[in-house]
PDB file of C-alpha atoms in Angstrom:
ATOM      1  CA  MET K 915       5.855  42.658  21.339  1.00  0.00           C
ATOM      2  CA  THR K 916       7.778  39.874  20.396  1.00  0.00           C
ATOM      3  CA  ALA K 917       9.083  39.410  17.102  1.00  0.00           C
ATOM      4  CA  PRO K 918       6.829  37.012  14.485  1.00  0.00           C
ATOM      5  CA  ALA K 919       7.781  33.302  14.362  1.00  0.00           C
ATOM      6  CA  THR K 920       9.667  32.588  11.136  1.00  0.00           C
ATOM      7  CA  TYR K 921       8.710  29.413   9.344  1.00  0.00           C
ATOM      8  CA  GLN K 922      11.253  27.739   6.675  1.00  0.00           C
ATOM      9  CA  VAL K 923      10.610  24.768   4.485  1.00  0.00           C
ATOM     10  CA  SER K 924      13.690  22.872   3.976  1.00  0.00           C
ATOM     11  CA  HIS K 925      15.118  22.153  -0.255  1.00  0.00           C
ATOM     12  CA  LEU K 926      13.563  18.439  -0.069  1.00  0.00           C
ATOM     13  CA  ASP K 927      10.030  19.271   1.144  1.00  0.00           C
ATOM     14  CA  ALA K 928      10.016  22.317  -1.618  1.00  0.00           C
ATOM     15  CA  LEU K 929      10.899  19.635  -4.223  1.00  0.00           C
ATOM     16  CA  GLU K 930       8.385  17.097  -2.449  1.00  0.00           C
ATOM     17  CA  ALA K 931       5.397  19.671  -2.187  1.00  0.00           C
ATOM     18  CA  GLU K 932       6.261  20.264  -6.167  1.00  0.00           C
ATOM     19  CA  SER K 933       6.011  17.153  -7.177  1.00  0.00           C
ATOM     20  CA  ILE K 934       2.957  16.836  -5.468  1.00  0.00           C
ATOM     21  CA  PHE K 935       1.593  19.009  -7.072  1.00  0.00           C
ATOM     22  CA  VAL K 936       2.747  17.548 -10.460  1.00  0.00           C
ATOM     23  CA  MET K 937       1.419  14.096  -9.950  1.00  0.00           C
ATOM     24  CA  ARG K 938      -1.615  16.038  -8.603  1.00  0.00           C
ATOM     25  CA  GLU K 939      -1.795  17.737 -12.212  1.00  0.00           C
ATOM     26  CA  VAL K 940      -0.828  14.894 -14.016  1.00  0.00           C
ATOM     27  CA  VAL K 941      -3.943  13.031 -12.900  1.00  0.00           C
ATOM     28  CA  ALA K 942      -6.043  16.043 -13.938  1.00  0.00           C
ATOM     29  CA  GLU K 943      -5.396  16.655 -16.917  1.00  0.00           C
ATOM     30  CA  MET K 944      -4.916  12.926 -18.169  1.00  0.00           C
ATOM     31  CA  GLU K 945      -7.771  10.669 -19.245  1.00  0.00           C
ATOM     32  CA  ARG K 946      -6.184   7.282 -17.526  1.00  0.00           C
ATOM     33  CA  PRO K 947      -2.203   8.395 -16.289  1.00  0.00           C
ATOM     34  CA  VAL K 948       0.153   5.343 -15.996  1.00  0.00           C
ATOM     35  CA  LEU K 949       3.274   5.104 -13.303  1.00  0.00           C
ATOM     36  CA  LEU K 950       5.418   2.534 -14.820  1.00  0.00           C
ATOM     37  CA  PHE K 951       7.531   0.729 -11.520  1.00  0.00           C
ATOM     38  CA  SER K 952      10.801  -1.078 -12.021  1.00  0.00           C
ATOM     39  CA  GLY K 953      11.293  -1.861  -8.272  1.00  0.00           C
ATOM     40  CA  GLY K 954      14.171   0.607  -8.748  1.00  0.00           C
ATOM     41  CA  LYS K 955      15.231   3.133  -5.779  1.00  0.00           C
ATOM     42  CA  ASP K 956      13.377   5.787  -8.207  1.00  0.00           C
ATOM     43  CA  SER K 957       9.991   4.088  -8.914  1.00  0.00           C
ATOM     44  CA  ILE K 958       9.737   3.621  -5.174  1.00  0.00           C
ATOM     45  CA  VAL K 959      10.262   7.453  -4.476  1.00  0.00           C
ATOM     46  CA  MET K 960       7.444   7.634  -7.043  1.00  0.00           C
ATOM     47  CA  LEU K 961       5.216   5.589  -5.607  1.00  0.00           C
ATOM     48  CA  ARG K 962       5.910   7.202  -2.426  1.00  0.00           C
ATOM     49  CA  LEU K 963       5.056  10.284  -3.551  1.00  0.00           C
ATOM     50  CA  ALA K 964       1.993   9.110  -5.517  1.00  0.00           C
ATOM     51  CA  GLN K 965       1.098   7.374  -1.495  1.00  0.00           C
ATOM     52  CA  LYS K 966       1.600  10.830  -0.565  1.00  0.00           C
ATOM     53  CA  ALA K 967      -0.453  12.761  -3.202  1.00  0.00           C
ATOM     54  CA  PHE K 968      -4.145  10.521  -3.204  1.00  0.00           C
ATOM     55  CA  ALA K 969      -3.880   8.846   0.123  1.00  0.00           C
TER      56      ALA K 969
END
């Protein structure tokens, strides 16, 4: 009998999944959520997360 396969999520994958979950929760709770975009690296990351969450 073989040992069961183990699946480990990297730390960054876990953070990404949690961020996407939070974004979806905010959209579900708020009437008109807004994502402010300044063009900086933080805004670009948030935009990419929003694409992943709602694409």
